[in-house]
Amino acid sequence: MSRIAYVNGQYELMGAASVHIEDRGYQFADGVYEVCEIRGAKIIDFTKHMTRLQRSLRELRIAMPMALAALQIVMQEVVRRNRVRSGIVYLQVSRGVSRRDHAFPTHPVAPSVVVTARGISPQKGSDTAARGIKVITHAENRWPRVDIKSVSLLPNVLAKQAAREQGASEAWYVDAQGFVTEGASSNAWIITKDDRVVTRSADSGILAGITRAVLIDVLAAMQLKLEERPFTPAEAAAAKEAFVTASSQIVMPVVAIDNQPIGDGRPGAIARRLREEFHRFAEAV
Ligand code: PMP
């Protein structure tokens, strides 16, 4: 089936869809994005994703391109036109098209909006979760404003490629103090031998993940202890369990870090349980 994208007011065949070559998203990565999970043909945690989108836009002084209700209709329409039941919907907003000049355009420019969606087999996700994933560590090489969900992802691209070349599927960034910040496209978590669930606080050096926020509600409901603090790769290697969270992966068990097995080298029981419980706490629209 042909895929359909929404580009600046039009639904177009993906192969024919295009953006202007002087779009600032293309030239400067001057834009932001969101990825939401689709499940049962519905968008998961739309409200939280849109709150974060609006914050990212505000931080970069890009205008919200349309009313939230309109954006919801567009995203749902892209999901519908692509007949996606399980998968992801991607939204990108850039500062718009203007003659190339680093500083913001001095005349009013409409932000560019692109929405795409694609199906991902739920079985594939479950199979990966049943095996668990490996992570490598990678020196933090990003700008300090990682709280903004910007499309400037070159450091993340390089870290992910390094992971792939080492037979792993995620890279955990390690800051100058030797602590894990987050994954190249996920938040990082460990579970200690006495069942405390540890993840870095969202106010320093990480993106405030939506999956992370919802999972904190799941932990409270399951009466699991949460510790928001940094941890080192050595503590991760000695942990009972580890996992990552992201909208496209929900809770994904981590079974090795830099080729050292975590726990018994298999997905942990708590991570598996958190993955199963997650959607009871998520919103679907
Ligand atoms: N950190 C980074 C760097 C990411 O790219 C992502 C995924 N977009 C996350 C964390 C997880 O965020 P979320 O749970 O909102 O998908």
PDB file of C-alpha atoms and ligand atoms in Angstrom:
ATOM      1  CA  MET A   1       0.000   0.000   0.000  1.00  0.00           C
ATOM      2  CA  SER A   2       1.286   3.513  -0.837  1.00  0.00           C
ATOM      3  CA  ARG A   3       2.127   5.613   2.162  1.00  0.00           C
ATOM      4  CA  ILE A   4       0.558   9.024   2.621  1.00  0.00           C
ATOM      5  CA  ALA A   5       2.218  12.007   4.275  1.00  0.00           C
ATOM      6  CA  TYR A   6       0.788  15.331   5.391  1.00  0.00           C
ATOM      7  CA  VAL A   7       2.976  18.213   4.197  1.00  0.00           C
ATOM      8  CA  ASN A   8       1.996  21.828   4.814  1.00  0.00           C
ATOM      9  CA  GLY A   9      -1.738  21.468   4.321  1.00  0.00           C
ATOM     10  CA  GLN A  10      -1.821  18.587   1.817  1.00  0.00           C
ATOM     11  CA  TYR A  11      -2.076  14.829   2.068  1.00  0.00           C
ATOM     12  CA  GLU A  12       0.331  13.481  -0.523  1.00  0.00           C
ATOM     13  CA  LEU A  13       1.820  10.216  -1.695  1.00  0.00           C
ATOM     14  CA  MET A  14       5.025   9.840   0.272  1.00  0.00           C
ATOM     15  CA  GLY A  15       7.128   9.311  -2.858  1.00  0.00           C
ATOM     16  CA  ALA A  16       5.868  12.573  -4.353  1.00  0.00           C
ATOM     17  CA  ALA A  17       5.838  14.637  -1.142  1.00  0.00           C
ATOM     18  CA  SER A  18       8.567  17.236  -0.731  1.00  0.00           C
ATOM     19  CA  VAL A  19       9.697  20.216   1.297  1.00  0.00           C
ATOM     20  CA  HIS A  20      11.417  23.333  -0.020  1.00  0.00           C
ATOM     21  CA  ILE A  21      15.231  23.123  -0.183  1.00  0.00           C
ATOM     22  CA  GLU A  22      15.466  26.329   1.807  1.00  0.00           C
ATOM     23  CA  ASP A  23      13.360  24.938   4.617  1.00  0.00           C
ATOM     24  CA  ARG A  24      15.281  25.728   7.790  1.00  0.00           C
ATOM     25  CA  GLY A  25      14.610  22.209   9.021  1.00  0.00           C
ATOM     26  CA  TYR A  26      16.595  20.922   6.041  1.00  0.00           C
ATOM     27  CA  GLN A  27      19.338  23.562   6.155  1.00  0.00           C
ATOM     28  CA  PHE A  28      19.907  24.082   9.881  1.00  0.00           C
ATOM     29  CA  ALA A  29      17.952  21.286  11.609  1.00  0.00           C
ATOM     30  CA  ASP A  30      15.963  24.272  12.906  1.00  0.00           C
ATOM     31  CA  GLY A  31      12.909  22.350  14.010  1.00  0.00           C
ATOM     32  CA  VAL A  32      11.386  19.990  16.524  1.00  0.00           C
ATOM     33  CA  TYR A  33       9.540  16.697  16.413  1.00  0.00           C
ATOM     34  CA  GLU A  34       7.433  14.205  18.308  1.00  0.00           C
ATOM     35  CA  VAL A  35       6.930  10.465  17.878  1.00  0.00           C
ATOM     36  CA  CYS A  36       3.788   8.905  19.336  1.00  0.00           C
ATOM     37  CA  GLU A  37       2.943   5.250  19.541  1.00  0.00           C
ATOM     38  CA  ILE A  38      -0.136   4.034  17.674  1.00  0.00           C
ATOM     39  CA  ARG A  39      -1.988   1.167  19.244  1.00  0.00           C
ATOM     40  CA  GLY A  40      -5.414  -0.083  18.232  1.00  0.00           C
ATOM     41  CA  ALA A  41      -5.300   2.697  15.583  1.00  0.00           C
ATOM     42  CA  LYS A  42      -5.235   5.286  18.383  1.00  0.00           C
ATOM     43  CA  ILE A  43      -2.534   7.761  19.337  1.00  0.00           C
ATOM     44  CA  ILE A  44      -0.996   7.062  22.739  1.00  0.00           C
ATOM     45  CA  ASP A  45      -0.454   9.930  25.190  1.00  0.00           C
ATOM     46  CA  PHE A  46      -1.252  12.603  22.595  1.00  0.00           C
ATOM     47  CA  THR A  47      -1.838  15.289  25.235  1.00  0.00           C
ATOM     48  CA  LYS A  48       1.524  14.791  26.928  1.00  0.00           C
ATOM     49  CA  HIS A  49       3.354  14.722  23.589  1.00  0.00           C
ATOM     50  CA  MET A  50       1.663  17.958  22.524  1.00  0.00           C
ATOM     51  CA  THR A  51       2.537  19.649  25.817  1.00  0.00           C
ATOM     52  CA  ARG A  52       6.186  18.733  25.217  1.00  0.00           C
ATOM     53  CA  LEU A  53       5.949  19.853  21.559  1.00  0.00           C
ATOM     54  CA  GLN A  54       4.638  23.249  22.618  1.00  0.00           C
ATOM     55  CA  ARG A  55       7.440  23.593  25.132  1.00  0.00           C
ATOM     56  CA  SER A  56      10.099  22.697  22.514  1.00  0.00           C
ATOM     57  CA  LEU A  57       8.577  25.234  20.101  1.00  0.00           C
ATOM     58  CA  ARG A  58       8.461  27.918  22.780  1.00  0.00           C
ATOM     59  CA  GLU A  59      12.100  27.354  23.727  1.00  0.00           C
ATOM     60  CA  LEU A  60      13.084  27.885  20.058  1.00  0.00           C
ATOM     61  CA  ARG A  61      10.592  30.713  19.491  1.00  0.00           C
ATOM     62  CA  ILE A  62       8.808  28.851  16.685  1.00  0.00           C
ATOM     63  CA  ALA A  63       5.055  29.467  16.503  1.00  0.00           C
ATOM     64  CA  MET A  64       2.608  26.604  17.019  1.00  0.00           C
ATOM     65  CA  PRO A  65       1.676  25.901  13.374  1.00  0.00           C
ATOM     66  CA  MET A  66      -2.037  25.270  13.981  1.00  0.00           C
ATOM     67  CA  ALA A  67      -4.473  24.785  16.833  1.00  0.00           C
ATOM     68  CA  LEU A  68      -3.946  21.654  18.879  1.00  0.00           C
ATOM     69  CA  ALA A  69      -7.364  20.277  17.888  1.00  0.00           C
ATOM     70  CA  ALA A  70      -6.463  20.681  14.199  1.00  0.00           C
ATOM     71  CA  LEU A  71      -3.117  18.987  14.733  1.00  0.00           C
ATOM     72  CA  GLN A  72      -4.880  16.077  16.401  1.00  0.00           C
ATOM     73  CA  ILE A  73      -7.208  15.723  13.403  1.00  0.00           C
ATOM     74  CA  VAL A  74      -4.263  15.807  10.977  1.00  0.00           C
ATOM     75  CA  MET A  75      -2.303  13.195  12.928  1.00  0.00           C
ATOM     76  CA  GLN A  76      -5.335  10.917  13.250  1.00  0.00           C
ATOM     77  CA  GLU A  77      -6.047  11.367   9.541  1.00  0.00           C
ATOM     78  CA  VAL A  78      -2.492  10.347   8.611  1.00  0.00           C
ATOM     79  CA  VAL A  79      -2.862   7.267  10.817  1.00  0.00           C
ATOM     80  CA  ARG A  80      -6.211   6.474   9.172  1.00  0.00           C
ATOM     81  CA  ARG A  81      -5.043   7.050   5.586  1.00  0.00           C
ATOM     82  CA  ASN A  82      -2.061   4.767   6.164  1.00  0.00           C
ATOM     83  CA  ARG A  83      -4.292   2.155   7.834  1.00  0.00           C
ATOM     84  CA  VAL A  84      -1.903   1.890  10.782  1.00  0.00           C
ATOM     85  CA  ARG A  85      -3.200  -0.079  13.765  1.00  0.00           C
ATOM     86  CA  SER A  86       0.152  -0.518  15.520  1.00  0.00           C
ATOM     87  CA  GLY A  87       3.164   1.625  14.875  1.00  0.00           C
ATOM     88  CA  ILE A  88       4.206   5.229  15.163  1.00  0.00           C
ATOM     89  CA  VAL A  89       3.109   8.656  13.995  1.00  0.00           C
ATOM     90  CA  TYR A  90       5.854  11.236  13.405  1.00  0.00           C
ATOM     91  CA  LEU A  91       5.304  14.982  13.537  1.00  0.00           C
ATOM     92  CA  GLN A  92       7.924  17.545  12.575  1.00  0.00           C
ATOM     93  CA  VAL A  93       7.631  21.315  12.787  1.00  0.00           C
ATOM     94  CA  SER A  94      10.403  23.497  11.409  1.00  0.00           C
ATOM     95  CA  ARG A  95      10.832  27.266  11.488  1.00  0.00           C
ATOM     96  CA  GLY A  96       9.828  27.344   7.822  1.00  0.00           C
ATOM     97  CA  VAL A  97      11.268  28.460   4.482  1.00  0.00           C
ATOM     98  CA  SER A  98      13.513  31.477   4.203  1.00  0.00           C
ATOM     99  CA  ARG A  99      16.638  32.529   2.298  1.00  0.00           C
ATOM    100  CA  ARG A 100      19.622  30.897   3.975  1.00  0.00           C
ATOM    101  CA  ASP A 101      20.825  33.029   6.881  1.00  0.00           C
ATOM    102  CA  HIS A 102      21.652  31.620  10.307  1.00  0.00           C
ATOM    103  CA  ALA A 103      19.672  34.111  12.393  1.00  0.00           C
ATOM    104  CA  PHE A 104      15.872  33.896  12.441  1.00  0.00           C
ATOM    105  CA  PRO A 105      14.035  35.322   9.402  1.00  0.00           C
ATOM    106  CA  THR A 106      13.154  38.978   9.997  1.00  0.00           C
ATOM    107  CA  HIS A 107       9.853  38.709   8.094  1.00  0.00           C
ATOM    108  CA  PRO A 108       7.001  36.463   9.212  1.00  0.00           C
ATOM    109  CA  VAL A 109       7.492  32.860   8.076  1.00  0.00           C
ATOM    110  CA  ALA A 110       4.959  30.058   8.471  1.00  0.00           C
ATOM    111  CA  PRO A 111       6.366  26.990  10.248  1.00  0.00           C
ATOM    112  CA  SER A 112       6.504  23.843   8.087  1.00  0.00           C
ATOM    113  CA  VAL A 113       4.580  20.797   9.231  1.00  0.00           C
ATOM    114  CA  VAL A 114       5.160  17.206   8.177  1.00  0.00           C
ATOM    115  CA  VAL A 115       3.287  14.183   9.534  1.00  0.00           C
ATOM    116  CA  THR A 116       3.990  10.570   8.592  1.00  0.00           C
ATOM    117  CA  ALA A 117       2.888   7.261  10.064  1.00  0.00           C
ATOM    118  CA  ARG A 118       4.078   3.729   9.713  1.00  0.00           C
ATOM    119  CA  GLY A 119       3.015   0.324  10.897  1.00  0.00           C
ATOM    120  CA  ILE A 120       5.241  -1.776  13.135  1.00  0.00           C
ATOM    121  CA  SER A 121       4.251  -5.336  13.894  1.00  0.00           C
ATOM    122  CA  PRO A 122       3.472  -5.678  17.618  1.00  0.00           C
ATOM    123  CA  GLN A 123       4.896  -9.200  17.393  1.00  0.00           C
ATOM    124  CA  LYS A 124       8.280  -7.793  16.383  1.00  0.00           C
ATOM    125  CA  GLY A 125       8.351  -5.603  19.492  1.00  0.00           C
ATOM    126  CA  SER A 126       7.349  -8.512  21.737  1.00  0.00           C
ATOM    127  CA  ASP A 127       9.974 -10.760  20.175  1.00  0.00           C
ATOM    128  CA  THR A 128      12.678  -8.156  20.765  1.00  0.00           C
ATOM    129  CA  ALA A 129      11.466  -7.644  24.333  1.00  0.00           C
ATOM    130  CA  ALA A 130      11.570 -11.408  24.931  1.00  0.00           C
ATOM    131  CA  ARG A 131      15.235 -11.455  23.879  1.00  0.00           C
ATOM    132  CA  GLY A 132      16.190  -8.079  25.367  1.00  0.00           C
ATOM    133  CA  ILE A 133      18.586  -5.613  23.767  1.00  0.00           C
ATOM    134  CA  LYS A 134      22.265  -4.816  24.249  1.00  0.00           C
ATOM    135  CA  VAL A 135      23.554  -1.313  24.867  1.00  0.00           C
ATOM    136  CA  ILE A 136      26.999   0.208  24.567  1.00  0.00           C
ATOM    137  CA  THR A 137      28.283   3.251  26.414  1.00  0.00           C
ATOM    138  CA  HIS A 138      29.228   6.350  24.442  1.00  0.00           C
ATOM    139  CA  ALA A 139      30.721   9.667  25.547  1.00  0.00           C
ATOM    140  CA  GLU A 140      28.075  12.391  25.757  1.00  0.00           C
ATOM    141  CA  ASN A 141      28.562  14.467  22.614  1.00  0.00           C
ATOM    142  CA  ARG A 142      25.368  16.495  22.427  1.00  0.00           C
ATOM    143  CA  TRP A 143      24.597  20.125  23.123  1.00  0.00           C
ATOM    144  CA  PRO A 144      23.327  20.929  26.626  1.00  0.00           C
ATOM    145  CA  ARG A 145      19.740  21.638  25.444  1.00  0.00           C
ATOM    146  CA  VAL A 146      18.737  17.988  25.084  1.00  0.00           C
ATOM    147  CA  ASP A 147      15.519  18.917  26.909  1.00  0.00           C
ATOM    148  CA  ILE A 148      14.357  20.360  23.554  1.00  0.00           C
ATOM    149  CA  LYS A 149      13.180  17.625  21.208  1.00  0.00           C
ATOM    150  CA  SER A 150      15.042  19.094  18.256  1.00  0.00           C
ATOM    151  CA  VAL A 151      15.618  17.400  14.907  1.00  0.00           C
ATOM    152  CA  SER A 152      19.364  18.136  15.290  1.00  0.00           C
ATOM    153  CA  LEU A 153      20.172  14.484  15.879  1.00  0.00           C
ATOM    154  CA  LEU A 154      23.603  14.044  14.300  1.00  0.00           C
ATOM    155  CA  PRO A 155      25.328  13.050  17.578  1.00  0.00           C
ATOM    156  CA  ASN A 156      22.506  10.573  18.222  1.00  0.00           C
ATOM    157  CA  VAL A 157      22.903   9.175  14.693  1.00  0.00           C
ATOM    158  CA  LEU A 158      26.633   8.616  15.273  1.00  0.00           C
ATOM    159  CA  ALA A 159      26.089   7.011  18.694  1.00  0.00           C
ATOM    160  CA  LYS A 160      23.411   4.689  17.293  1.00  0.00           C
ATOM    161  CA  GLN A 161      25.680   3.695  14.422  1.00  0.00           C
ATOM    162  CA  ALA A 162      28.496   2.943  16.877  1.00  0.00           C
ATOM    163  CA  ALA A 163      26.040   0.723  18.791  1.00  0.00           C
ATOM    164  CA  ARG A 164      25.047  -1.115  15.637  1.00  0.00           C
ATOM    165  CA  GLU A 165      28.678  -1.671  14.646  1.00  0.00           C
ATOM    166  CA  GLN A 166      29.280  -3.246  18.056  1.00  0.00           C
ATOM    167  CA  GLY A 167      26.283  -5.570  17.762  1.00  0.00           C
ATOM    168  CA  ALA A 168      24.088  -3.511  20.118  1.00  0.00           C
ATOM    169  CA  SER A 169      20.888  -1.601  19.470  1.00  0.00           C
ATOM    170  CA  GLU A 170      21.213   1.393  21.775  1.00  0.00           C
ATOM    171  CA  ALA A 171      23.979   3.675  23.036  1.00  0.00           C
ATOM    172  CA  TRP A 172      23.864   5.016  26.575  1.00  0.00           C
ATOM    173  CA  TYR A 173      25.475   8.409  26.836  1.00  0.00           C
ATOM    174  CA  VAL A 174      27.936   8.890  29.685  1.00  0.00           C
ATOM    175  CA  ASP A 175      28.566  12.451  30.873  1.00  0.00           C
ATOM    176  CA  ALA A 176      31.901  14.011  31.889  1.00  0.00           C
ATOM    177  CA  GLN A 177      31.312  12.936  35.508  1.00  0.00           C
ATOM    178  CA  GLY A 178      30.972   9.286  34.476  1.00  0.00           C
ATOM    179  CA  PHE A 179      27.196   9.011  34.849  1.00  0.00           C
ATOM    180  CA  VAL A 180      24.720   7.664  32.305  1.00  0.00           C
ATOM    181  CA  THR A 181      22.443  10.392  30.966  1.00  0.00           C
ATOM    182  CA  GLU A 182      20.111   8.562  28.561  1.00  0.00           C
ATOM    183  CA  GLY A 183      20.042   6.526  25.365  1.00  0.00           C
ATOM    184  CA  ALA A 184      20.479   7.986  21.887  1.00  0.00           C
ATOM    185  CA  SER A 185      16.713   7.603  21.421  1.00  0.00           C
ATOM    186  CA  SER A 186      15.416   6.426  24.801  1.00  0.00           C
ATOM    187  CA  ASN A 187      15.589   6.989  28.547  1.00  0.00           C
ATOM    188  CA  ALA A 188      17.809   4.673  30.605  1.00  0.00           C
ATOM    189  CA  TRP A 189      16.781   2.767  33.742  1.00  0.00           C
ATOM    190  CA  ILE A 190      18.214   0.150  36.099  1.00  0.00           C
ATOM    191  CA  ILE A 191      16.708  -1.887  38.922  1.00  0.00           C
ATOM    192  CA  THR A 192      18.949  -2.500  41.925  1.00  0.00           C
ATOM    193  CA  LYS A 193      19.296  -5.846  43.713  1.00  0.00           C
ATOM    194  CA  ASP A 194      16.810  -4.600  46.329  1.00  0.00           C
ATOM    195  CA  ASP A 195      14.227  -3.645  43.689  1.00  0.00           C
ATOM    196  CA  ARG A 196      14.701   0.114  43.616  1.00  0.00           C
ATOM    197  CA  VAL A 197      14.000   1.496  40.162  1.00  0.00           C
ATOM    198  CA  VAL A 198      16.591   4.121  39.212  1.00  0.00           C
ATOM    199  CA  THR A 199      16.538   6.697  36.429  1.00  0.00           C
ATOM    200  CA  ARG A 200      18.137  10.085  36.035  1.00  0.00           C
ATOM    201  CA  SER A 201      16.058  13.086  37.018  1.00  0.00           C
ATOM    202  CA  ALA A 202      14.350  14.721  34.030  1.00  0.00           C
ATOM    203  CA  ASP A 203      15.735  18.141  34.881  1.00  0.00           C
ATOM    204  CA  SER A 204      19.381  17.418  34.055  1.00  0.00           C
ATOM    205  CA  GLY A 205      20.907  16.229  30.811  1.00  0.00           C
ATOM    206  CA  ILE A 206      18.014  14.222  29.394  1.00  0.00           C
ATOM    207  CA  LEU A 207      14.839  14.551  27.391  1.00  0.00           C
ATOM    208  CA  ALA A 208      11.772  14.359  29.634  1.00  0.00           C
ATOM    209  CA  GLY A 209      10.436  11.185  28.027  1.00  0.00           C
ATOM    210  CA  ILE A 210       6.674  10.740  27.904  1.00  0.00           C
ATOM    211  CA  THR A 211       7.030   6.987  28.405  1.00  0.00           C
ATOM    212  CA  ARG A 212       9.266   7.789  31.377  1.00  0.00           C
ATOM    213  CA  ALA A 213       6.572  10.033  32.904  1.00  0.00           C
ATOM    214  CA  VAL A 214       3.797   7.459  32.449  1.00  0.00           C
ATOM    215  CA  LEU A 215       6.026   4.687  33.767  1.00  0.00           C
ATOM    216  CA  ILE A 216       6.517   6.652  36.977  1.00  0.00           C
ATOM    217  CA  ASP A 217       2.726   6.349  37.498  1.00  0.00           C
ATOM    218  CA  VAL A 218       2.953   2.608  36.797  1.00  0.00           C
ATOM    219  CA  LEU A 219       5.725   2.256  39.416  1.00  0.00           C
ATOM    220  CA  ALA A 220       3.641   4.080  42.018  1.00  0.00           C
ATOM    221  CA  ALA A 221       0.626   1.859  41.307  1.00  0.00           C
ATOM    222  CA  MET A 222       2.819  -1.243  41.622  1.00  0.00           C
ATOM    223  CA  GLN A 223       4.333   0.135  44.819  1.00  0.00           C
ATOM    224  CA  LEU A 224       7.825  -0.016  43.409  1.00  0.00           C
ATOM    225  CA  LYS A 225      10.384   2.410  44.807  1.00  0.00           C
ATOM    226  CA  LEU A 226      11.621   5.066  42.399  1.00  0.00           C
ATOM    227  CA  GLU A 227      14.989   6.789  42.766  1.00  0.00           C
ATOM    228  CA  GLU A 228      15.572   9.712  40.428  1.00  0.00           C
ATOM    229  CA  ARG A 229      19.354   9.995  40.438  1.00  0.00           C
ATOM    230  CA  PRO A 230      22.299   9.424  38.107  1.00  0.00           C
ATOM    231  CA  PHE A 231      23.932   5.981  37.934  1.00  0.00           C
ATOM    232  CA  THR A 232      27.222   4.801  36.427  1.00  0.00           C
ATOM    233  CA  PRO A 233      27.785   2.099  33.789  1.00  0.00           C
ATOM    234  CA  ALA A 234      29.440   0.019  36.556  1.00  0.00           C
ATOM    235  CA  GLU A 235      26.289   0.225  38.678  1.00  0.00           C
ATOM    236  CA  ALA A 236      24.265  -0.776  35.609  1.00  0.00           C
ATOM    237  CA  ALA A 237      26.504  -3.776  34.966  1.00  0.00           C
ATOM    238  CA  ALA A 238      26.000  -4.882  38.582  1.00  0.00           C
ATOM    239  CA  ALA A 239      22.241  -4.203  38.556  1.00  0.00           C
ATOM    240  CA  LYS A 240      19.526  -6.823  38.734  1.00  0.00           C
ATOM    241  CA  GLU A 241      17.765  -5.504  35.649  1.00  0.00           C
ATOM    242  CA  ALA A 242      17.952  -2.673  33.178  1.00  0.00           C
ATOM    243  CA  PHE A 243      15.649  -1.325  30.513  1.00  0.00           C
ATOM    244  CA  VAL A 244      14.980   1.633  28.242  1.00  0.00           C
ATOM    245  CA  THR A 245      11.785   3.549  27.603  1.00  0.00           C
ATOM    246  CA  ALA A 246      10.598   5.322  24.450  1.00  0.00           C
ATOM    247  CA  SER A 247       7.255   5.759  22.735  1.00  0.00           C
ATOM    248  CA  SER A 248       8.315   3.412  19.944  1.00  0.00           C
ATOM    249  CA  GLN A 249       9.596   0.726  22.341  1.00  0.00           C
ATOM    250  CA  ILE A 250       7.525   1.160  25.529  1.00  0.00           C
ATOM    251  CA  VAL A 251       9.615  -0.726  28.089  1.00  0.00           C
ATOM    252  CA  MET A 252      12.467  -2.621  26.440  1.00  0.00           C
ATOM    253  CA  PRO A 253      14.614  -4.870  28.645  1.00  0.00           C
ATOM    254  CA  VAL A 254      18.389  -4.402  28.408  1.00  0.00           C
ATOM    255  CA  VAL A 255      20.422  -7.584  28.888  1.00  0.00           C
ATOM    256  CA  ALA A 256      24.005  -6.367  28.398  1.00  0.00           C
ATOM    257  CA  ILE A 257      26.051  -3.199  28.655  1.00  0.00           C
ATOM    258  CA  ASP A 258      29.343  -3.094  26.748  1.00  0.00           C
ATOM    259  CA  ASN A 259      28.976  -6.875  26.368  1.00  0.00           C
ATOM    260  CA  GLN A 260      28.798  -7.462  30.139  1.00  0.00           C
ATOM    261  CA  PRO A 261      25.581  -9.306  30.994  1.00  0.00           C
ATOM    262  CA  ILE A 262      23.144  -7.577  33.339  1.00  0.00           C
ATOM    263  CA  GLY A 263      21.558  -9.851  35.960  1.00  0.00           C
ATOM    264  CA  ASP A 264      21.364 -13.335  34.457  1.00  0.00           C
ATOM    265  CA  GLY A 265      21.693 -11.878  30.953  1.00  0.00           C
ATOM    266  CA  ARG A 266      17.983 -12.297  30.255  1.00  0.00           C
ATOM    267  CA  PRO A 267      15.090  -9.800  30.371  1.00  0.00           C
ATOM    268  CA  GLY A 268      14.182  -9.126  33.989  1.00  0.00           C
ATOM    269  CA  ALA A 269      10.843  -9.999  35.574  1.00  0.00           C
ATOM    270  CA  ILE A 270      10.076  -6.450  36.717  1.00  0.00           C
ATOM    271  CA  ALA A 271      10.844  -4.911  33.313  1.00  0.00           C
ATOM    272  CA  ARG A 272       8.614  -7.504  31.652  1.00  0.00           C
ATOM    273  CA  ARG A 273       5.815  -6.723  34.099  1.00  0.00           C
ATOM    274  CA  LEU A 274       6.184  -2.954  33.557  1.00  0.00           C
ATOM    275  CA  ARG A 275       5.929  -3.511  29.814  1.00  0.00           C
ATOM    276  CA  GLU A 276       2.704  -5.496  30.274  1.00  0.00           C
ATOM    277  CA  GLU A 277       1.124  -2.955  32.625  1.00  0.00           C
ATOM    278  CA  PHE A 278       2.114   0.186  30.729  1.00  0.00           C
ATOM    279  CA  HIS A 279      -0.957   0.719  28.558  1.00  0.00           C
ATOM    280  CA  ARG A 280      -3.344   0.543  31.477  1.00  0.00           C
ATOM    281  CA  PHE A 281      -1.856   3.912  32.487  1.00  0.00           C
ATOM    282  CA  ALA A 282      -1.551   5.518  29.050  1.00  0.00           C
ATOM    283  CA  GLU A 283      -4.125   7.687  27.292  1.00  0.00           C
ATOM    284  CA  ALA A 284      -5.407   6.723  23.806  1.00  0.00           C
ATOM    285  CA  VAL A 285      -7.185   9.141  21.438  1.00  0.00           C
TER     286      VAL A 285
HETATM  287  N1  PMP B   1      15.546  10.436  25.024  1.00  0.00           N
HETATM  288  C1  PMP B   1      15.808  10.639  23.717  1.00  0.00           C
HETATM  289  C2  PMP B   1      17.129  11.252  23.328  1.00  0.00           C
HETATM  290  C3  PMP B   1      14.867  10.278  22.745  1.00  0.00           C
HETATM  291  O1  PMP B   1      15.113  10.497  21.441  1.00  0.00           O
HETATM  292  C4  PMP B   1      13.656   9.658  23.148  1.00  0.00           C
HETATM  293  C5  PMP B   1      12.656   9.185  22.142  1.00  0.00           C
HETATM  294  N2  PMP B   1      12.089  10.220  21.410  1.00  0.00           N
HETATM  295  C6  PMP B   1      13.421   9.470  24.515  1.00  0.00           C
HETATM  296  C7  PMP B   1      14.392   9.868  25.426  1.00  0.00           C
HETATM  297  C8  PMP B   1      12.147   8.862  25.018  1.00  0.00           C
HETATM  298  O2  PMP B   1      11.083   9.774  24.911  1.00  0.00           O
HETATM  299  P1  PMP B   1       9.575   9.303  24.763  1.00  0.00           P
HETATM  300  O3  PMP B   1       9.305   8.350  25.858  1.00  0.00           O
HETATM  301  O4  PMP B   1       8.814  10.560  24.892  1.00  0.00           O
HETATM  302  O5  PMP B   1       9.459   8.670  23.421  1.00  0.00           O
END
